[in-house]
Short mmCIF file of C-alpha atoms in Angstrom, two decimals:
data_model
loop_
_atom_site.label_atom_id
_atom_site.label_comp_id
_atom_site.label_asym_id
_atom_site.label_seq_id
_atom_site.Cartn_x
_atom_site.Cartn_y
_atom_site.Cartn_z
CA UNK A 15 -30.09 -19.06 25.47
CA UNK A 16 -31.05 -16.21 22.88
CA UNK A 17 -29.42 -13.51 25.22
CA UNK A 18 -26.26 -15.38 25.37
CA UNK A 19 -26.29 -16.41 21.39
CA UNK A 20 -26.84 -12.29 21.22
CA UNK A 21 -23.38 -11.95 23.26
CA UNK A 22 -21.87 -14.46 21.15
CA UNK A 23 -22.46 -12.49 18.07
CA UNK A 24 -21.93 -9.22 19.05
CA UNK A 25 -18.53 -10.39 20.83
CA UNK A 26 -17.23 -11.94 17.55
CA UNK A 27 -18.53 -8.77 15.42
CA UNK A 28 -16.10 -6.31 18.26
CA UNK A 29 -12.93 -8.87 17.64
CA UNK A 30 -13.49 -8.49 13.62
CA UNK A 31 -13.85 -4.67 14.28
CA UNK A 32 -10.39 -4.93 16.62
CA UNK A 33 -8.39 -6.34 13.67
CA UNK A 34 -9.65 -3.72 11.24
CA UNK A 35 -8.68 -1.08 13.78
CA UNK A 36 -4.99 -2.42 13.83
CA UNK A 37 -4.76 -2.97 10.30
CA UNK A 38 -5.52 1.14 10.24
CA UNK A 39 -2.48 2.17 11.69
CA UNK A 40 -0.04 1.15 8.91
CA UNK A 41 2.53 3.38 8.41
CA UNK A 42 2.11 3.87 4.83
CA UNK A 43 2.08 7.49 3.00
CA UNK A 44 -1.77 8.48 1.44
CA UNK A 45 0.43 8.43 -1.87
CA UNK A 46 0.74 4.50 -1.72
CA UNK A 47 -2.24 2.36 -2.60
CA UNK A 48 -0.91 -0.49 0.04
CA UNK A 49 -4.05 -2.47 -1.53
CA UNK A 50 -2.13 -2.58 -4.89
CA UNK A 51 1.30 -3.43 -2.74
CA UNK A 52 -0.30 -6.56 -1.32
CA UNK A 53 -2.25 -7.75 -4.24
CA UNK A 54 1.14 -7.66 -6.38
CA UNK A 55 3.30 -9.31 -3.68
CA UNK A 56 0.69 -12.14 -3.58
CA UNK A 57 0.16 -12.48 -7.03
CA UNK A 58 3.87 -12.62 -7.74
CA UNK A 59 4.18 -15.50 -5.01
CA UNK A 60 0.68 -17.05 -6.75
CA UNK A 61 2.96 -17.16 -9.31
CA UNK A 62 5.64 -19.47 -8.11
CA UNK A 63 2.75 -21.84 -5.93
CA UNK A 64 1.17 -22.30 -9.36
CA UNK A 65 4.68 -23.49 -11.49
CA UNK A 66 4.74 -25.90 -8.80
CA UNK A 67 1.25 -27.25 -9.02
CA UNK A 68 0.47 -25.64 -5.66
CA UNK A 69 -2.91 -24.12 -4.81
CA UNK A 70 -2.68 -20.55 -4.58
CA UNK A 71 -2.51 -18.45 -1.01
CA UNK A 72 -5.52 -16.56 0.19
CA UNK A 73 -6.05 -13.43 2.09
CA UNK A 74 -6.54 -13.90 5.76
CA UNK A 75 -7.61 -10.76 7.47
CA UNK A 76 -6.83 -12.55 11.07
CA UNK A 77 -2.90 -12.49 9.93
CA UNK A 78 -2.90 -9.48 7.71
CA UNK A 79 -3.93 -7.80 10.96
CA UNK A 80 -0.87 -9.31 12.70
CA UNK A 81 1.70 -8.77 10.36
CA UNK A 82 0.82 -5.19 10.39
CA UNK A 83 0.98 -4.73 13.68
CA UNK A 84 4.48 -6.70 13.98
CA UNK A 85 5.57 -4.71 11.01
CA UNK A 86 4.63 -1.72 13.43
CA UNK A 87 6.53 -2.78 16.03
CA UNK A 88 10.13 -3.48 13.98
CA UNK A 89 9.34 -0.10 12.49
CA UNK A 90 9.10 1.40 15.94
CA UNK A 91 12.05 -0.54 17.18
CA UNK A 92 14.14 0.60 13.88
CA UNK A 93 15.22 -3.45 13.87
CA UNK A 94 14.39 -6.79 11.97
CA UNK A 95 13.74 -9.38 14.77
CA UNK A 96 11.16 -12.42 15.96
CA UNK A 97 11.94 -12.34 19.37
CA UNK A 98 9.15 -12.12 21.58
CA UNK A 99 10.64 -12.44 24.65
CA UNK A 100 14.32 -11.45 25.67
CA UNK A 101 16.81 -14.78 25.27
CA UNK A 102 13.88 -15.96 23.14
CA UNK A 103 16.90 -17.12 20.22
CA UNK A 104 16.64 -16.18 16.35
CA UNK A 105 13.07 -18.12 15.96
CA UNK A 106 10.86 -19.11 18.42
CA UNK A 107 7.80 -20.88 17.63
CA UNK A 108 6.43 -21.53 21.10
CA UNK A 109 6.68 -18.10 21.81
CA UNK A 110 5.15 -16.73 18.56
CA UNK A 111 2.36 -18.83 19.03
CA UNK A 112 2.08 -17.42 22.41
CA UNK A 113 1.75 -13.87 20.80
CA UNK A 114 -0.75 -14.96 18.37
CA UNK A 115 -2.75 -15.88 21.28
CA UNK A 116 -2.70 -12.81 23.01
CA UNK A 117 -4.37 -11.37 19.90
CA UNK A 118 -6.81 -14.01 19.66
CA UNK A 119 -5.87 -15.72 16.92
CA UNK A 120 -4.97 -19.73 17.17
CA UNK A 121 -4.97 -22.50 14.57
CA UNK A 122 -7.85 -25.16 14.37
CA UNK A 123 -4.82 -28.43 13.82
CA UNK A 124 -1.46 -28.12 16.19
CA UNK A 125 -0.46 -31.46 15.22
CA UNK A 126 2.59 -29.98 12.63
CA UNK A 127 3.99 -26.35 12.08
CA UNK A 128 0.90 -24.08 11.45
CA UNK A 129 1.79 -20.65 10.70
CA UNK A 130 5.51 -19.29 9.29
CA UNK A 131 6.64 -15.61 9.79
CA UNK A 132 9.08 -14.45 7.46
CA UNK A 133 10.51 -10.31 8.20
CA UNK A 134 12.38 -8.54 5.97
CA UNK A 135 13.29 -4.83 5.35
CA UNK A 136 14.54 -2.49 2.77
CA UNK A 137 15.72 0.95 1.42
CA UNK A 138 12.68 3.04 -0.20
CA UNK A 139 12.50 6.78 -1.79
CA UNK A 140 10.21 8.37 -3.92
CA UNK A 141 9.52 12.08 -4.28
CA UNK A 142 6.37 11.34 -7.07
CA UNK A 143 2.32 12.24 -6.37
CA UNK A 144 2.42 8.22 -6.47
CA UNK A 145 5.07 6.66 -5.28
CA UNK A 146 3.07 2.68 -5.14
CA UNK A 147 5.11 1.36 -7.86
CA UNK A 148 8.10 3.07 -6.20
CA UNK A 149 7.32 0.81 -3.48
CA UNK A 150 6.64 -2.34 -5.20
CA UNK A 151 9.79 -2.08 -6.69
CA UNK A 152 11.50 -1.89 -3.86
CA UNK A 153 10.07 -4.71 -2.09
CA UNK A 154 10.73 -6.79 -4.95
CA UNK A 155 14.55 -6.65 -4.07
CA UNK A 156 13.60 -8.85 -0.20
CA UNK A 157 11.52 -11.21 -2.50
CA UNK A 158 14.34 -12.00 -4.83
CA UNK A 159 16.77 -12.30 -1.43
CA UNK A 160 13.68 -14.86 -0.35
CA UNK A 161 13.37 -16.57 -3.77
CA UNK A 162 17.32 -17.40 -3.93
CA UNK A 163 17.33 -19.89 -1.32
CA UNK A 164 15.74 -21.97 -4.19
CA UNK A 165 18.71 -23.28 -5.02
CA UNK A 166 20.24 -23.33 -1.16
CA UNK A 167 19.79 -25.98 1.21
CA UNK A 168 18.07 -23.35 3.78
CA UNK A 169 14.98 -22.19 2.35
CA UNK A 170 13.57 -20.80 5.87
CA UNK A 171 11.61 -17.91 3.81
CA UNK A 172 11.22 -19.74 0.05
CA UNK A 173 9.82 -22.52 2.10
CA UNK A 174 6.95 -20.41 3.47
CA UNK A 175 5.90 -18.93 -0.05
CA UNK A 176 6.06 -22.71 -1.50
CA UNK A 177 4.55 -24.61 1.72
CA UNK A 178 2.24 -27.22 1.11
CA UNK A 179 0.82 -26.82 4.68
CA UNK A 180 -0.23 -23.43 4.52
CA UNK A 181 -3.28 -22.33 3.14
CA UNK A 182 -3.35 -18.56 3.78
CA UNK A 183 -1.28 -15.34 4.20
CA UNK A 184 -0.93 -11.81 5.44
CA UNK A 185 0.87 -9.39 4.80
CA UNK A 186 2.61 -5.83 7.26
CA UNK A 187 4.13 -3.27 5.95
CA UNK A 188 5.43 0.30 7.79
CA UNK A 189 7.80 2.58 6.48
CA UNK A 190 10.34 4.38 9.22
CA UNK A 191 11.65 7.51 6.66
CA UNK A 192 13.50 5.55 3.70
CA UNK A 193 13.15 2.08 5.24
CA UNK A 194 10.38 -0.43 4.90
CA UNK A 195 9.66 -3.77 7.11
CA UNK A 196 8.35 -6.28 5.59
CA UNK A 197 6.11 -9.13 7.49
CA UNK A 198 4.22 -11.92 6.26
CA UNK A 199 2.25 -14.33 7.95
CA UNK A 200 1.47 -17.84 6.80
CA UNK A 201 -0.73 -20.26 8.47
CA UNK A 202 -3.37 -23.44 7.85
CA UNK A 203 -6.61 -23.57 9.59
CA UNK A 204 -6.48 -19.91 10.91
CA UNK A 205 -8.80 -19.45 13.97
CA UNK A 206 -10.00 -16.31 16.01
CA UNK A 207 -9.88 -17.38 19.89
CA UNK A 208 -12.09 -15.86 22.37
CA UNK A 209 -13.04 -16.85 26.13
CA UNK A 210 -17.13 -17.11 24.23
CA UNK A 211 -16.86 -18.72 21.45
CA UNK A 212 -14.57 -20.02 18.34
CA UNK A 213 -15.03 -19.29 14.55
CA UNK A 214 -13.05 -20.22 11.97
CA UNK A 215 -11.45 -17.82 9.22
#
Protein backbone atom coordinates (compact mmCIF):
# COMPACT_ATOMS: atom_id res chain seq x y z
CA UNK A 1 0.00 0.00 0.00
CA UNK A 2 2.89 2.51 1.03
CA UNK A 3 4.94 1.50 -2.17
CA UNK A 4 2.08 2.21 -4.36
CA UNK A 5 0.95 5.62 -2.36
CA UNK A 6 4.99 6.33 -3.08
CA UNK A 7 4.16 5.84 -6.99
CA UNK A 8 1.19 7.86 -6.64
CA UNK A 9 3.11 10.80 -5.45
CA UNK A 10 6.02 10.72 -7.31
CA UNK A 11 3.80 10.16 -10.61
CA UNK A 12 1.75 13.35 -9.87
CA UNK A 13 5.08 15.37 -8.85
CA UNK A 14 6.63 14.17 -12.86
CA UNK A 15 3.09 15.46 -14.53
CA UNK A 16 3.48 18.96 -12.48
CA UNK A 17 7.21 18.93 -13.62
CA UNK A 18 5.83 18.07 -17.48
CA UNK A 19 3.67 21.24 -17.53
CA UNK A 20 6.47 23.46 -16.24
CA UNK A 21 8.69 22.00 -18.94
CA UNK A 22 6.14 23.10 -21.70
CA UNK A 23 5.40 26.29 -20.26
CA UNK A 24 9.49 26.82 -20.84
CA UNK A 25 9.45 26.83 -24.37
CA UNK A 26 7.50 30.08 -24.98
CA UNK A 27 8.66 31.92 -27.65
CA UNK A 28 9.11 35.10 -25.95
CA UNK A 29 12.43 37.43 -26.27
CA UNK A 30 14.64 37.56 -22.62
CA UNK A 31 13.68 41.39 -23.11
CA UNK A 32 9.90 40.65 -22.24
CA UNK A 33 8.93 39.93 -18.66
CA UNK A 34 5.91 37.51 -20.03
CA UNK A 35 5.10 37.39 -16.08
CA UNK A 36 4.17 41.14 -16.28
CA UNK A 37 2.25 40.33 -19.86
CA UNK A 38 -0.04 37.85 -18.13
CA UNK A 39 -0.59 39.55 -14.87
CA UNK A 40 -1.79 42.78 -16.90
CA UNK A 41 -3.99 40.85 -19.38
CA UNK A 42 -5.70 39.25 -16.31
CA UNK A 43 -5.97 42.11 -14.32
CA UNK A 44 -7.45 44.13 -17.16
CA UNK A 45 -10.13 41.23 -17.68
CA UNK A 46 -10.42 41.21 -13.49
CA UNK A 47 -11.44 44.38 -14.33
CA UNK A 48 -14.49 43.87 -16.42
CA UNK A 49 -15.59 40.36 -14.14
CA UNK A 50 -15.61 42.79 -11.21
CA UNK A 51 -18.05 45.83 -12.95
CA UNK A 52 -20.21 42.97 -13.40
CA UNK A 53 -20.25 41.60 -9.91
CA UNK A 54 -18.32 38.56 -11.13
CA UNK A 55 -15.66 36.79 -9.06
CA UNK A 56 -12.40 37.32 -10.45
CA UNK A 57 -10.35 34.54 -12.72
CA UNK A 58 -7.46 32.67 -11.23
CA UNK A 59 -4.27 31.32 -12.53
CA UNK A 60 -4.38 27.72 -13.50
CA UNK A 61 -1.00 26.34 -14.26
CA UNK A 62 -2.79 23.04 -15.88
CA UNK A 63 -4.18 25.57 -18.79
CA UNK A 64 -1.46 28.14 -18.78
CA UNK A 65 0.62 25.11 -19.77
CA UNK A 66 -1.81 24.40 -22.65
CA UNK A 67 -2.32 27.59 -24.04
CA UNK A 68 1.34 27.90 -24.39
CA UNK A 69 1.85 25.06 -26.04
CA UNK A 70 -1.21 25.74 -28.56
CA UNK A 71 0.13 29.21 -28.86
CA UNK A 72 3.36 27.22 -29.99
CA UNK A 73 1.81 25.38 -32.37
CA UNK A 74 -0.21 28.46 -34.38
CA UNK A 75 3.16 30.14 -34.11
CA UNK A 76 4.80 27.20 -35.81
CA UNK A 77 1.99 26.82 -38.26
CA UNK A 78 2.17 30.82 -39.02
CA UNK A 79 -1.99 30.49 -38.70
CA UNK A 80 -4.90 31.28 -36.17
CA UNK A 81 -6.97 28.01 -35.99
CA UNK A 82 -8.84 25.41 -33.36
CA UNK A 83 -8.90 22.62 -35.47
CA UNK A 84 -7.61 19.60 -34.07
CA UNK A 85 -8.31 17.32 -36.53
CA UNK A 86 -8.64 17.96 -40.42
CA UNK A 87 -12.66 18.65 -41.35
CA UNK A 88 -12.81 19.26 -37.60
CA UNK A 89 -15.09 22.83 -38.60
CA UNK A 90 -14.29 26.42 -37.06
CA UNK A 91 -14.84 25.07 -33.24
CA UNK A 92 -14.87 21.83 -32.08
CA UNK A 93 -15.48 21.06 -28.59
CA UNK A 94 -15.45 17.28 -28.66
CA UNK A 95 -12.31 17.36 -30.23
CA UNK A 96 -10.62 19.99 -27.98
CA UNK A 97 -11.58 18.12 -25.15
CA UNK A 98 -10.01 15.21 -26.75
CA UNK A 99 -6.65 17.19 -26.88
CA UNK A 100 -6.89 18.26 -23.39
CA UNK A 101 -6.92 14.70 -22.61
CA UNK A 102 -3.99 13.71 -24.32
CA UNK A 103 -2.18 16.17 -22.04
CA UNK A 104 -3.79 14.98 -19.04
CA UNK A 105 -5.84 17.50 -18.17
CA UNK A 106 -9.89 16.88 -17.82
CA UNK A 107 -12.59 18.73 -15.88
CA UNK A 108 -14.06 17.33 -12.53
CA UNK A 109 -18.21 18.37 -13.89
CA UNK A 110 -19.02 17.54 -17.85
CA UNK A 111 -22.53 18.18 -17.28
CA UNK A 112 -22.34 21.95 -19.25
CA UNK A 113 -19.47 23.65 -21.33
CA UNK A 114 -16.28 23.48 -19.13
CA UNK A 115 -13.43 25.13 -20.63
CA UNK A 116 -13.54 28.06 -23.64
CA UNK A 117 -10.48 28.71 -25.94
CA UNK A 118 -10.36 31.96 -27.40
CA UNK A 119 -6.97 32.60 -30.20
CA UNK A 120 -6.08 35.65 -31.41
CA UNK A 121 -2.96 37.24 -33.07
CA UNK A 122 -1.33 40.49 -33.78
CA UNK A 123 1.40 42.79 -35.27
CA UNK A 124 4.37 43.50 -32.64
CA UNK A 125 7.86 45.56 -32.96
CA UNK A 126 10.07 46.93 -30.60
CA UNK A 127 13.76 47.68 -31.00
CA UNK A 128 14.07 48.89 -26.91
CA UNK A 129 16.38 46.89 -24.01
CA UNK A 130 12.58 46.27 -22.82
CA UNK A 131 10.24 45.91 -25.11
CA UNK A 132 7.24 44.30 -22.24
CA UNK A 133 5.16 47.29 -22.45
CA UNK A 134 5.77 47.23 -26.22
CA UNK A 135 4.05 44.04 -26.00
CA UNK A 136 1.27 44.77 -23.74
CA UNK A 137 0.33 47.35 -25.88
CA UNK A 138 0.02 45.47 -28.59
CA UNK A 139 -2.02 42.80 -27.24
CA UNK A 140 -4.33 45.26 -25.98
CA UNK A 141 -5.52 45.93 -29.66
CA UNK A 142 -7.06 41.65 -29.79
CA UNK A 143 -8.63 42.52 -26.33
CA UNK A 144 -10.47 45.55 -27.52
CA UNK A 145 -11.46 43.33 -30.93
CA UNK A 146 -12.71 40.71 -27.95
CA UNK A 147 -14.34 43.38 -25.73
CA UNK A 148 -16.53 44.86 -28.79
CA UNK A 149 -18.75 42.04 -29.13
CA UNK A 150 -20.25 43.66 -25.93
CA UNK A 151 -22.56 45.28 -27.73
CA UNK A 152 -22.98 42.36 -30.63
CA UNK A 153 -25.20 39.55 -30.43
CA UNK A 154 -22.02 37.05 -30.83
CA UNK A 155 -19.90 37.39 -27.95
CA UNK A 156 -17.96 33.93 -28.64
CA UNK A 157 -14.65 35.59 -26.98
CA UNK A 158 -16.38 38.51 -24.52
CA UNK A 159 -18.39 35.61 -23.33
CA UNK A 160 -15.34 33.68 -22.09
CA UNK A 161 -13.74 36.75 -20.17
CA UNK A 162 -17.38 37.43 -18.55
CA UNK A 163 -18.49 33.59 -18.02
CA UNK A 164 -20.13 32.79 -14.99
CA UNK A 165 -19.11 29.09 -15.39
CA UNK A 166 -15.57 29.46 -15.46
CA UNK A 167 -13.52 29.76 -12.61
CA UNK A 168 -9.95 29.85 -13.97
CA UNK A 169 -7.66 30.85 -16.91
CA UNK A 170 -4.43 30.51 -18.81
CA UNK A 171 -2.84 32.22 -20.82
CA UNK A 172 -0.03 31.30 -24.43
CA UNK A 173 1.77 33.53 -25.96
CA UNK A 174 4.72 33.01 -28.93
CA UNK A 175 5.96 35.51 -31.11
CA UNK A 176 6.85 34.31 -34.98
CA UNK A 177 9.20 37.71 -35.99
CA UNK A 178 6.59 40.74 -35.73
CA UNK A 179 3.53 38.57 -35.02
CA UNK A 180 2.16 37.36 -31.73
CA UNK A 181 -0.60 34.47 -31.02
CA UNK A 182 -2.56 34.89 -28.50
CA UNK A 183 -4.34 31.79 -26.50
CA UNK A 184 -6.32 31.69 -23.52
CA UNK A 185 -7.81 28.97 -21.80
CA UNK A 186 -10.86 29.06 -19.57
CA UNK A 187 -12.26 26.27 -17.66
CA UNK A 188 -14.32 25.26 -14.16
CA UNK A 189 -13.22 22.42 -12.08
CA UNK A 190 -9.79 21.96 -13.86
CA UNK A 191 -8.41 18.39 -13.30
CA UNK A 192 -4.97 16.66 -14.08
CA UNK A 193 -5.84 12.99 -15.47
CA UNK A 194 -3.53 10.19 -15.09
CA UNK A 195 -3.96 6.23 -15.54
CA UNK A 196 -2.83 6.36 -11.17
CA UNK A 197 -4.55 8.69 -9.75
CA UNK A 198 -6.71 12.14 -10.01
CA UNK A 199 -6.02 15.55 -8.25
CA UNK A 200 -7.71 18.46 -8.59
CA UNK A 201 -6.15 22.00 -9.54
Amino acid sequence: MRKNIWKIGLLSLAWSMFFIWISSFATVPKNVDLNKVKTTRLSRNNGERKSLGLNAYTWCMLLDASSEKWAEYLQGINLTTHQRLAGDGYYNYRSIKSWFAGLGIGFHDESGTMFSENIGYGYYKCAKSDCTDALIKAIKSTRTFFMNEKYKKSQPHYGSIVSKTFDSVGLGISLRGNMYYLVSHYGKNVMKTNSWTVDKQ
